[in-house]
CSV table of C-alpha atoms and ligand atoms in Angstrom, one decimal:
chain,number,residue,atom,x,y,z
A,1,UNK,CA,-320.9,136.7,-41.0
A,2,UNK,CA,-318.2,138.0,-38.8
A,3,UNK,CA,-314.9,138.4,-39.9
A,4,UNK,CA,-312.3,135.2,-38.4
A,5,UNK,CA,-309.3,137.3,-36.4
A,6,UNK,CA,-305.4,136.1,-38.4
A,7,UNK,CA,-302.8,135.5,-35.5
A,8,UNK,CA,-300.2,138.4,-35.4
A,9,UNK,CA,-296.9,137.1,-35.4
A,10,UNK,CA,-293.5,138.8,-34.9
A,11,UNK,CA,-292.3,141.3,-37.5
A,12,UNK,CA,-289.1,139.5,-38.0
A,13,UNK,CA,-287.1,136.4,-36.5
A,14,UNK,CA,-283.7,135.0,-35.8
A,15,UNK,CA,-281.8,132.4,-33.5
A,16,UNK,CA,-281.8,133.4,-30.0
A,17,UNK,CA,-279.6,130.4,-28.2
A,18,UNK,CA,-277.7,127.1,-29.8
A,19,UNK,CA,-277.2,123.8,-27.7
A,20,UNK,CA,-275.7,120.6,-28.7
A,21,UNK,CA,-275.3,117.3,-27.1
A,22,UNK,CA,-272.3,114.8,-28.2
A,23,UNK,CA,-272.2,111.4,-26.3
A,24,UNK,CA,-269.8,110.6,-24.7
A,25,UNK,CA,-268.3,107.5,-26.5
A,26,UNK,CA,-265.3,108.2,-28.7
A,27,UNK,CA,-265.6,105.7,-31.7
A,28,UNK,CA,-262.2,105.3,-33.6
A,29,UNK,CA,-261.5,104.4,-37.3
A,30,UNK,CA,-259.6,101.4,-35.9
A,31,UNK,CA,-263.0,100.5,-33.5
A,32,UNK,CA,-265.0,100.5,-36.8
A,33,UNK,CA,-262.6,98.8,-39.3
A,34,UNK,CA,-262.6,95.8,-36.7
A,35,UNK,CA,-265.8,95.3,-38.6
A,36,UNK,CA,-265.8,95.9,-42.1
A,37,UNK,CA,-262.8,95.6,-44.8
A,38,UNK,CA,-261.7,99.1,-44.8
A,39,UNK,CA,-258.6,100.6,-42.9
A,40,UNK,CA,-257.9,104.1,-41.0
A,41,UNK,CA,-256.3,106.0,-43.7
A,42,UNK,CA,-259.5,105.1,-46.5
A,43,UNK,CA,-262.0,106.5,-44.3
A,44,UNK,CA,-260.2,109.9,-43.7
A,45,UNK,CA,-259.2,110.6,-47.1
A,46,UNK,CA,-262.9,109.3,-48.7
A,47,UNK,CA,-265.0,111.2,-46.1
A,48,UNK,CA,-262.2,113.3,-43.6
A,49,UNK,CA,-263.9,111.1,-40.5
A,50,UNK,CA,-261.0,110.8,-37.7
A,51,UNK,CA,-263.4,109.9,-34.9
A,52,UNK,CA,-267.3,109.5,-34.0
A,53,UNK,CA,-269.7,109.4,-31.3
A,54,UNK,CA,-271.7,106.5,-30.1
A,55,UNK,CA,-274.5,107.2,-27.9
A,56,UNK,CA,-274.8,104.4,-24.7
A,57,UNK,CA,-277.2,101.7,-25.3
A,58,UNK,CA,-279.7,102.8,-22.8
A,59,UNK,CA,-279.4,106.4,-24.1
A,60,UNK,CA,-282.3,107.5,-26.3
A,61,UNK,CA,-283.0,110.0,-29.2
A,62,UNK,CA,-285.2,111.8,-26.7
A,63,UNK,CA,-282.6,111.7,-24.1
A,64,UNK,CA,-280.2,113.6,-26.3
A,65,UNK,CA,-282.4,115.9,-28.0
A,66,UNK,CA,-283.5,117.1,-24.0
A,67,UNK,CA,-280.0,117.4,-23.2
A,68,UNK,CA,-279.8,119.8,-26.8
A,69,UNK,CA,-282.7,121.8,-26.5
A,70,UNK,CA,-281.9,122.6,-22.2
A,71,UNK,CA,-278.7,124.0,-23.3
A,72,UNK,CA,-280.1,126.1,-26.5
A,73,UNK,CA,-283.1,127.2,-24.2
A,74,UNK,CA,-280.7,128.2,-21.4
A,75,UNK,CA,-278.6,130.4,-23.9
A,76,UNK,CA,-281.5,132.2,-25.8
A,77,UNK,CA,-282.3,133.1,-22.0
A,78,UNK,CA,-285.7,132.1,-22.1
A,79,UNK,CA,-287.8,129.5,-19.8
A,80,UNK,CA,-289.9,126.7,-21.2
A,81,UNK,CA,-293.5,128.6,-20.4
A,82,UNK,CA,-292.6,130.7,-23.6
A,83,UNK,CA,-292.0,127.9,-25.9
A,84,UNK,CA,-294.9,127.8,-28.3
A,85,UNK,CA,-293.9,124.8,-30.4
A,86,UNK,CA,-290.8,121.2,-30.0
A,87,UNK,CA,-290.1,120.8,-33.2
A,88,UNK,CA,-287.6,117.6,-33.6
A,89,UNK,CA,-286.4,116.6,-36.7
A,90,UNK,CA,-285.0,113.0,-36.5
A,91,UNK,CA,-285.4,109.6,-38.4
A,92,UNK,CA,-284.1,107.3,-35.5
A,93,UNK,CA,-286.7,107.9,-33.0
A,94,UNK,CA,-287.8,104.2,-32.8
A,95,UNK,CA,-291.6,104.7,-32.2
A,96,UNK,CA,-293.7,105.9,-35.1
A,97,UNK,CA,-295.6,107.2,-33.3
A,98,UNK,CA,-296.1,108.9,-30.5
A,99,UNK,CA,-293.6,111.6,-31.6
A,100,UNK,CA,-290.2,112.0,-29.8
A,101,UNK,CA,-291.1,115.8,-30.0
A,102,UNK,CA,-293.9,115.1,-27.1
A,103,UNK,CA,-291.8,113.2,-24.6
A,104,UNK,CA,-289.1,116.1,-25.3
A,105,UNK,CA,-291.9,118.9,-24.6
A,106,UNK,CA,-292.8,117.4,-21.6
A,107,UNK,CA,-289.4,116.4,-20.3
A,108,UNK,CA,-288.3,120.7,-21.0
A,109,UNK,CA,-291.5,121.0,-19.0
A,110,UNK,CA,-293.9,122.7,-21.2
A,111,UNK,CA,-297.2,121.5,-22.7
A,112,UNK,CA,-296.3,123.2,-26.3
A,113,UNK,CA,-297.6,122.0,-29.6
A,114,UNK,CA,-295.0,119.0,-30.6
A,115,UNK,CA,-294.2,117.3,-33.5
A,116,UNK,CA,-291.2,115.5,-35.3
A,117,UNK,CA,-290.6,115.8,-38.9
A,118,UNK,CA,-288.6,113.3,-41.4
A,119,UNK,CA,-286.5,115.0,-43.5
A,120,UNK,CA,-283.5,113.4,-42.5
A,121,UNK,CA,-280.0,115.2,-43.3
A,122,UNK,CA,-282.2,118.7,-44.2
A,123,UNK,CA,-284.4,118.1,-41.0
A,124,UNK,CA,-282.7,120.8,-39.5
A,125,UNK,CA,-283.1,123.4,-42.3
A,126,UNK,CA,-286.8,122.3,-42.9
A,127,UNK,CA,-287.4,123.0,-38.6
A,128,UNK,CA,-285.5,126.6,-38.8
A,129,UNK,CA,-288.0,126.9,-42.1
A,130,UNK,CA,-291.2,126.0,-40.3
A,131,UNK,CA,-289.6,127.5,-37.0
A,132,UNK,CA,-289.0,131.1,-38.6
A,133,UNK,CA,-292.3,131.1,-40.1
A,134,UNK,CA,-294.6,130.0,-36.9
A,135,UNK,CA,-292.7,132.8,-35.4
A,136,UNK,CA,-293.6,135.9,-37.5
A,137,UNK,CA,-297.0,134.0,-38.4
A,138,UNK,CA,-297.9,134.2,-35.3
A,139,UNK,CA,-298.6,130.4,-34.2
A,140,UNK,CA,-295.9,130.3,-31.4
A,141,UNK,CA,-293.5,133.0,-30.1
A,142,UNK,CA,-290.8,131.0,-29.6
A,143,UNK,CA,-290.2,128.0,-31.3
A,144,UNK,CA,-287.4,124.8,-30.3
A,145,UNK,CA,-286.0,123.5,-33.0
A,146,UNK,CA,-283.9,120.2,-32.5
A,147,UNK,CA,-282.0,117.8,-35.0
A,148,UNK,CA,-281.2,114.4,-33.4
A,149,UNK,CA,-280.0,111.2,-34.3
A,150,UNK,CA,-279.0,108.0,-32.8
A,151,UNK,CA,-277.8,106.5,-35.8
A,152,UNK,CA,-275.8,103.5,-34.6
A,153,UNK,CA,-279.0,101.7,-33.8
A,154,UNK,CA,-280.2,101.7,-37.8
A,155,UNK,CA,-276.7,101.1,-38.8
A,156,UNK,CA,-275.3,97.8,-40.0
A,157,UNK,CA,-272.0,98.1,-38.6
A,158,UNK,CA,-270.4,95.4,-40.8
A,159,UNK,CA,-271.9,97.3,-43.8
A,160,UNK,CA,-268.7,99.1,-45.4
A,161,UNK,CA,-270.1,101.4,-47.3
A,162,UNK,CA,-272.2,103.0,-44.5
A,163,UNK,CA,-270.6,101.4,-41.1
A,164,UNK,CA,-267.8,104.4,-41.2
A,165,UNK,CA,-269.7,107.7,-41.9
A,166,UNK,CA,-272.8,107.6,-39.5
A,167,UNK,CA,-273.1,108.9,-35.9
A,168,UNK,CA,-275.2,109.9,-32.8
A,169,UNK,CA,-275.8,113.2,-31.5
A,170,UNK,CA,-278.2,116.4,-31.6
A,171,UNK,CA,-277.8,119.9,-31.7
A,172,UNK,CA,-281.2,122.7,-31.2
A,173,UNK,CA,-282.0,126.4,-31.4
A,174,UNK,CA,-284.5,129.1,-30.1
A,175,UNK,CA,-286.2,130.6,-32.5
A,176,UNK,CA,-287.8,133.8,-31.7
A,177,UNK,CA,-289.0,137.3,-32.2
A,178,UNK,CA,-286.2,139.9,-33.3
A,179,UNK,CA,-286.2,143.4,-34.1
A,180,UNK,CA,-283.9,142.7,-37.6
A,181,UNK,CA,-284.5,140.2,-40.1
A,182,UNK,CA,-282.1,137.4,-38.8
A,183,UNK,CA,-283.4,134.6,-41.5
A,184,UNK,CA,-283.6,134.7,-44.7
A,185,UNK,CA,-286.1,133.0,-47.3
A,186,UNK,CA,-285.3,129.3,-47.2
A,187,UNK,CA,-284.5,127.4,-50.6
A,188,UNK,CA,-286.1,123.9,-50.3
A,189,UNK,CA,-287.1,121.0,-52.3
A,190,UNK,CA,-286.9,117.2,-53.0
A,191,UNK,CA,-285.8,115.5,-55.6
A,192,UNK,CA,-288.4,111.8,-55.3
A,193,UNK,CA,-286.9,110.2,-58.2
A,194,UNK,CA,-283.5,109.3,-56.3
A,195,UNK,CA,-286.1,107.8,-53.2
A,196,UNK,CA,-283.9,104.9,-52.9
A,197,UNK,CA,-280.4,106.3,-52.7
A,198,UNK,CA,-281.1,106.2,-49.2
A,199,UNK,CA,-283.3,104.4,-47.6
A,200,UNK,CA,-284.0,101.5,-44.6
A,201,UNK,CA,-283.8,97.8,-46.1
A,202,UNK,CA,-287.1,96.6,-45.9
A,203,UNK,CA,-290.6,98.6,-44.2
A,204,UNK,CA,-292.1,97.3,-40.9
A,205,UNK,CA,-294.8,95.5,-42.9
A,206,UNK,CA,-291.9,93.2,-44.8
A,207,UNK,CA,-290.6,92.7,-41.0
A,208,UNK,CA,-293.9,92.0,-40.3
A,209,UNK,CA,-294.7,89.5,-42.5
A,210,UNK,CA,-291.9,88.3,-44.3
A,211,UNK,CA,-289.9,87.7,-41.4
A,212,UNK,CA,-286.8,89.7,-42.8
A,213,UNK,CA,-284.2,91.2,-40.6
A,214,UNK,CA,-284.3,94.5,-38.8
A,215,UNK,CA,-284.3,97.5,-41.8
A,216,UNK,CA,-281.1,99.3,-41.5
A,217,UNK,CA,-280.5,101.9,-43.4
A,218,UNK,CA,-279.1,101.7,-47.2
A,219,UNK,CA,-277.2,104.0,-48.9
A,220,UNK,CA,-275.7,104.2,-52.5
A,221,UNK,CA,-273.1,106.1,-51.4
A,222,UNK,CA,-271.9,107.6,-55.0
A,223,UNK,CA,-275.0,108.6,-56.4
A,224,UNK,CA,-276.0,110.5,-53.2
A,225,UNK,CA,-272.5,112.1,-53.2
A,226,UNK,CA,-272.8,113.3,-56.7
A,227,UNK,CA,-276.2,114.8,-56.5
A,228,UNK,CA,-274.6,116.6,-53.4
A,229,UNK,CA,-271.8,117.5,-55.5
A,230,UNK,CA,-273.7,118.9,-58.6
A,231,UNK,CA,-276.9,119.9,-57.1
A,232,UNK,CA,-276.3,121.7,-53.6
A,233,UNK,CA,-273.8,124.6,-54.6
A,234,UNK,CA,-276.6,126.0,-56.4
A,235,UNK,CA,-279.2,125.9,-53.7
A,236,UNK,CA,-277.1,127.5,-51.9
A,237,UNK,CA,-276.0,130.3,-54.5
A,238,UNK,CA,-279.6,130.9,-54.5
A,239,UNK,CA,-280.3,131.5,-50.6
A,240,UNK,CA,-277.5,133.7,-50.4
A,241,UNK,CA,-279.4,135.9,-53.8
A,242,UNK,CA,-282.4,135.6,-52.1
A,243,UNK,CA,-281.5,137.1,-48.2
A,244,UNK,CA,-279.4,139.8,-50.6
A,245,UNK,CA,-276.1,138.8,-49.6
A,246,UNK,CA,-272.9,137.7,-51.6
A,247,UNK,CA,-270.3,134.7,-50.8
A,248,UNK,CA,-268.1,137.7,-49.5
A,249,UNK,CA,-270.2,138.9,-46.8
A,250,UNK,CA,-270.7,135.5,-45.0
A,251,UNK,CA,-268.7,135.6,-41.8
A,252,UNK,CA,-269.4,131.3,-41.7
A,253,UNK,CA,-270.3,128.4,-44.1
A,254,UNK,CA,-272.1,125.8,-42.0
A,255,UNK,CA,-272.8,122.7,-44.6
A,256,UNK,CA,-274.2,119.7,-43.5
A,257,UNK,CA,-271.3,117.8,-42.6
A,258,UNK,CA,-271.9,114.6,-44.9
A,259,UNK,CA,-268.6,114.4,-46.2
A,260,UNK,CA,-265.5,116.6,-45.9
A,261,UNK,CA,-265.1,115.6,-49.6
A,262,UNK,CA,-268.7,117.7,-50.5
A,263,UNK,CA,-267.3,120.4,-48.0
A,264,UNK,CA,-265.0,121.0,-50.2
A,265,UNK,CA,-266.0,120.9,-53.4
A,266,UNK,CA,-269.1,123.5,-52.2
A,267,UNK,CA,-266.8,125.5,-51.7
A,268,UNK,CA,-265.1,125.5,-55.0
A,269,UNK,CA,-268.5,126.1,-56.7
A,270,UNK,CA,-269.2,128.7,-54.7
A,271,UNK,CA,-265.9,130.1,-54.9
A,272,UNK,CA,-266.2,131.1,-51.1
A,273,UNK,CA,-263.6,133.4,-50.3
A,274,UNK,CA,-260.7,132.7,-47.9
A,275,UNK,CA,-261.5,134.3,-45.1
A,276,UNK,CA,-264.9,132.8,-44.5
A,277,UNK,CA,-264.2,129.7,-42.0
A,278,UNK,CA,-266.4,126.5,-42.8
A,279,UNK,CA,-267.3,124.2,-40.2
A,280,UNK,CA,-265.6,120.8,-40.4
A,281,UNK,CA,-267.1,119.1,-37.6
A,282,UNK,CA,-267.2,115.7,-39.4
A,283,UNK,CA,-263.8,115.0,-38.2
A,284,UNK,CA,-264.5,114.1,-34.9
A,285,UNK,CA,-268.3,114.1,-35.2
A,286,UNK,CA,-268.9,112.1,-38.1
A,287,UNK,CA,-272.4,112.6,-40.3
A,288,UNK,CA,-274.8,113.2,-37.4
A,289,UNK,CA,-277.7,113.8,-39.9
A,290,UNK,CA,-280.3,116.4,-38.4
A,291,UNK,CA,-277.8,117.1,-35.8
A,292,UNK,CA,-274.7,117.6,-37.8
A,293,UNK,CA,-275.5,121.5,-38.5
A,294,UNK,CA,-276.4,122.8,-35.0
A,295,UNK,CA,-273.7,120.6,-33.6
A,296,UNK,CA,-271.0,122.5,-35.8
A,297,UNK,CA,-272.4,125.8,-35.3
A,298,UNK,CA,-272.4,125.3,-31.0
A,299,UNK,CA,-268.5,124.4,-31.9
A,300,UNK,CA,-267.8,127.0,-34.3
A,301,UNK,CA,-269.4,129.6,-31.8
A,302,UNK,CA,-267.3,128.0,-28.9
A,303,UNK,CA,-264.2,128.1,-30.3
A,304,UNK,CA,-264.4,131.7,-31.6
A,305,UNK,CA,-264.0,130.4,-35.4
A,306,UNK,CA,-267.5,132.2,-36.1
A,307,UNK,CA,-268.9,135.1,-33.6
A,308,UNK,CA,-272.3,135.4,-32.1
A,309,UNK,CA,-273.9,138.3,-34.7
A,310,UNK,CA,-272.4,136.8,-37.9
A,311,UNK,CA,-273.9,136.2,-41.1
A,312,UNK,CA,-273.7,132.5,-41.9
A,313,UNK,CA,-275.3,130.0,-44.8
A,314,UNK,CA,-276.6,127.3,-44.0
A,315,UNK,CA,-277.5,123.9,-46.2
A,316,UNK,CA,-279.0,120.8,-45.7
A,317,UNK,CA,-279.3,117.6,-47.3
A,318,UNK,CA,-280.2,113.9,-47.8
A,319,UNK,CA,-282.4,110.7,-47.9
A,320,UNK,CA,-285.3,111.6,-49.9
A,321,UNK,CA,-283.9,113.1,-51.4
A,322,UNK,CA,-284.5,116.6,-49.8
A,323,UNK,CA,-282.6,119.8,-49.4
A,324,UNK,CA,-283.0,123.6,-48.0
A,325,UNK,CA,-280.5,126.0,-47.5
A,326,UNK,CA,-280.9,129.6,-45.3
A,327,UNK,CA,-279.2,132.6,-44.3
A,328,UNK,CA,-279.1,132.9,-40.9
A,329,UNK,CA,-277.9,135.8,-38.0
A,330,UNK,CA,-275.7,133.6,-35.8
A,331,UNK,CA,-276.9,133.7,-31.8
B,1,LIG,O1,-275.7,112.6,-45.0
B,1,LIG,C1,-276.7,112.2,-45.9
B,1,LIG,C2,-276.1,112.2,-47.3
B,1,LIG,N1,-275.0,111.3,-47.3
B,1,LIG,C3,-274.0,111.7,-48.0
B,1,LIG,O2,-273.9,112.8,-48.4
B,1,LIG,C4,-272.9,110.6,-48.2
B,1,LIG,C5,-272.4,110.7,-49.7
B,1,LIG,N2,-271.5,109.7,-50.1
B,1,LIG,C6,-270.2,109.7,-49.6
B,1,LIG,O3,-269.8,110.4,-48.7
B,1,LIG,C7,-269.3,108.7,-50.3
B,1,LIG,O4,-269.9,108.1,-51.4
B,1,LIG,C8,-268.7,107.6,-49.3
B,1,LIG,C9,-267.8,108.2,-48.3
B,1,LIG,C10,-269.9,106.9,-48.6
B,1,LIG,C11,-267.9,106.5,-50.1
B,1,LIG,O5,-266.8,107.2,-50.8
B,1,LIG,P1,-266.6,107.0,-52.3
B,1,LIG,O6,-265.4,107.7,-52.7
B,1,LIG,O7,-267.9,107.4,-53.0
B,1,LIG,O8,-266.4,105.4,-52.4
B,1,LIG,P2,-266.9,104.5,-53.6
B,1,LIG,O9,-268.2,103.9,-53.2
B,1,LIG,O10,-266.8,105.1,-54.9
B,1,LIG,O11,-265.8,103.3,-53.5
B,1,LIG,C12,-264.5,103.6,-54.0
B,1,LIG,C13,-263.6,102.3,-53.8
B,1,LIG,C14,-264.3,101.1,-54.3
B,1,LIG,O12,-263.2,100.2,-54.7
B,1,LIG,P3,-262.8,100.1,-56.2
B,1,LIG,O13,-264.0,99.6,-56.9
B,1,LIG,O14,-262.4,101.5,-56.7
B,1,LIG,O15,-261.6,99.1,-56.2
B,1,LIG,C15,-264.9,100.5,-53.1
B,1,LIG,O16,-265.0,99.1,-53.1
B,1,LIG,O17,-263.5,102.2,-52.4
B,1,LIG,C16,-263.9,100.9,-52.0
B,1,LIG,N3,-264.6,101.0,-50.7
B,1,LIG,C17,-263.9,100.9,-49.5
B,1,LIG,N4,-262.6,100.7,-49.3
B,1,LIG,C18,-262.2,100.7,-48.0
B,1,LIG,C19,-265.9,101.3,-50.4
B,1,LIG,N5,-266.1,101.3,-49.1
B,1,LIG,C20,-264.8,101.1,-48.5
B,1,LIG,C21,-264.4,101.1,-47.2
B,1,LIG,N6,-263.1,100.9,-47.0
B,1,LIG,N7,-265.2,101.3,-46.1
């Protein structure tokens, strides 16, 4: 029997290029409230949401995650003949199957391995996971990693619990080989008993055959909101012990931006010092799911609020409900 050759990955990773992709159509508070019972001044004080993006109607998931992952390829300075692997984390590609990731690999002009995953508001964190771990594994040398969303098509705009908070976007990274550890072990996990705190309103079989209405998505906003609360500070004391690194030496806290309201209250549990600057994309981005962490860290890079070389924490999550949270070298 001979011995079966291992792949021979990378001795270390990191994020070599970030790209983002808003649409362009500014949605107001005022736009939204013309449909649900609700006024300007609620919806910024209960979430800190001044404005959102809409993609078009004839713009797709895969359109935007292309537009993403062309911009985060063009910055980690690479060409699509080294991509080993699309990963696209999204839960508003319309298909089931095939998987958004293939159209995108093909589209960025490379015949990579493809796949989406559904881990909704932690998709991101779960692809950098998987990413990081392909890379020094040895399965791909360079990995794309894109969260996406295109979540005014699952939304039930005269919902008013939901119709304010959720958006469209996507944001991607290169992940590749690196001579320093630039990402640290991931902390991940689910939590199956809250299934339903967000969720669509009925499967394709009950549209199917029960006739019922298109499944938008549901959320029981509260109990998601205090799991977030309660549960995520932790998870993300517990990245930062397990990359060997302290609130003090983060140079950027990059939360999923769900709520400014969780923002902050993370940051009270984990006592983060003053002079770490926390994205706050939400404001004008709303909660782009998958996309809402890449997003905010293209801005916070842009603007010069976080530099490229920092240490930052990441954290991830939602419907599921799921969660992971990461250390990362910023690109
Ligand atoms: O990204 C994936 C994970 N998702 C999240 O992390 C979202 C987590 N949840 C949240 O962000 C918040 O729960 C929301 C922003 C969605 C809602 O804020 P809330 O502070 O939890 O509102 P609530 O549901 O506790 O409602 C408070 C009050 C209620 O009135 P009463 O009973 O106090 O008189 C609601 O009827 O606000 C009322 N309300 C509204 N008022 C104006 C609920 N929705 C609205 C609205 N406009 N749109």
């Amino acid at each position: 029997m001979s011995a079966i050759k291992e792949a021979v990955g990378a001795a270390h990773a990191r994020i070599l290029g970030v790209g983002g992709y808003r649409p362009a159509r500014v949605v107001t508070n005022a736009e939204i409230c013309e449909r649900i019972d609700s006024t300007d001044e609620w919806i910024r004080e209960r979430s800190g949401i001044i404005s959102r993006r809409f993609a078009a109607e004839d713009e797709s998931v895969v359109d935007m995650a292309v537009a993403a992952a062309g911009k985060a390829i063009a910055n980690a300075g690479i060409t699509a003949d080294q991509i080993g692997c699309v990963i696209l984390s999204t839960v508003t590609h319309p298909l089931q199957t095939p998987s958004g990731a293939a159209d995108v690999a093909h589209r960025l002009g490379t015949t990579a391995a493809a796949m989406d995953i559904s881990a909704a508001c932690a998709g991101f964190c779960y692809g950098v996971s998987m990413a990081n771990d392909m890379v020094r594994g040895g399965s791909a040398s360079h990995v794309v990693v894109i969260g996406c969303e295109k979540l005014s098509d699952f939304t039930d705009s005269y919902d008013r619990t939901s119709a304010f908070i959720f958006a469209d976007g996507a944001g991607a990274v290169v992940i590749g080989p690196s001579e320093e550890p630039g990402i640290g072990p991931t902390i991940w996990g689910s939590d199956g008993s809250q299934y339903d705190a967000i969720t669509q309103r009925a499967s394709w079989i009950d549209v199917r055959d029960h006739n019922v209405d298109f499944p938008m998505l549901t959320m029981q906003g509260q109990k998601v909101f205090r799991w977030a609360v309660w549960q995520m500070a932790p998870v993300a004391e517990r990245a930062m012990a397990a990359a060997g690194i302290t609130a003090d030496d983060l140079d950027a806290f990059i939360p999923h931006q769900a709520n400014m309201r969780i923002t902050d209250s993370m940051i009270k549990a984990l006592k983060l010092p003053a002079h770490v600057p926390v994205a706050r994309d939400i404001a004008e981005a709303g909660n782009t799911s998958a996309a809402s962490i890449p997003l905010a860290m293209e801005r916070m890079l842009e603007s010069g609020e976080a530099k490229s070389g920092g240490t930052a924490l990441l954290i991830g999550f939602g419907a599921g409900l799921v969660y992971a949270a990461q250390v990362v070298t910023l690109p």
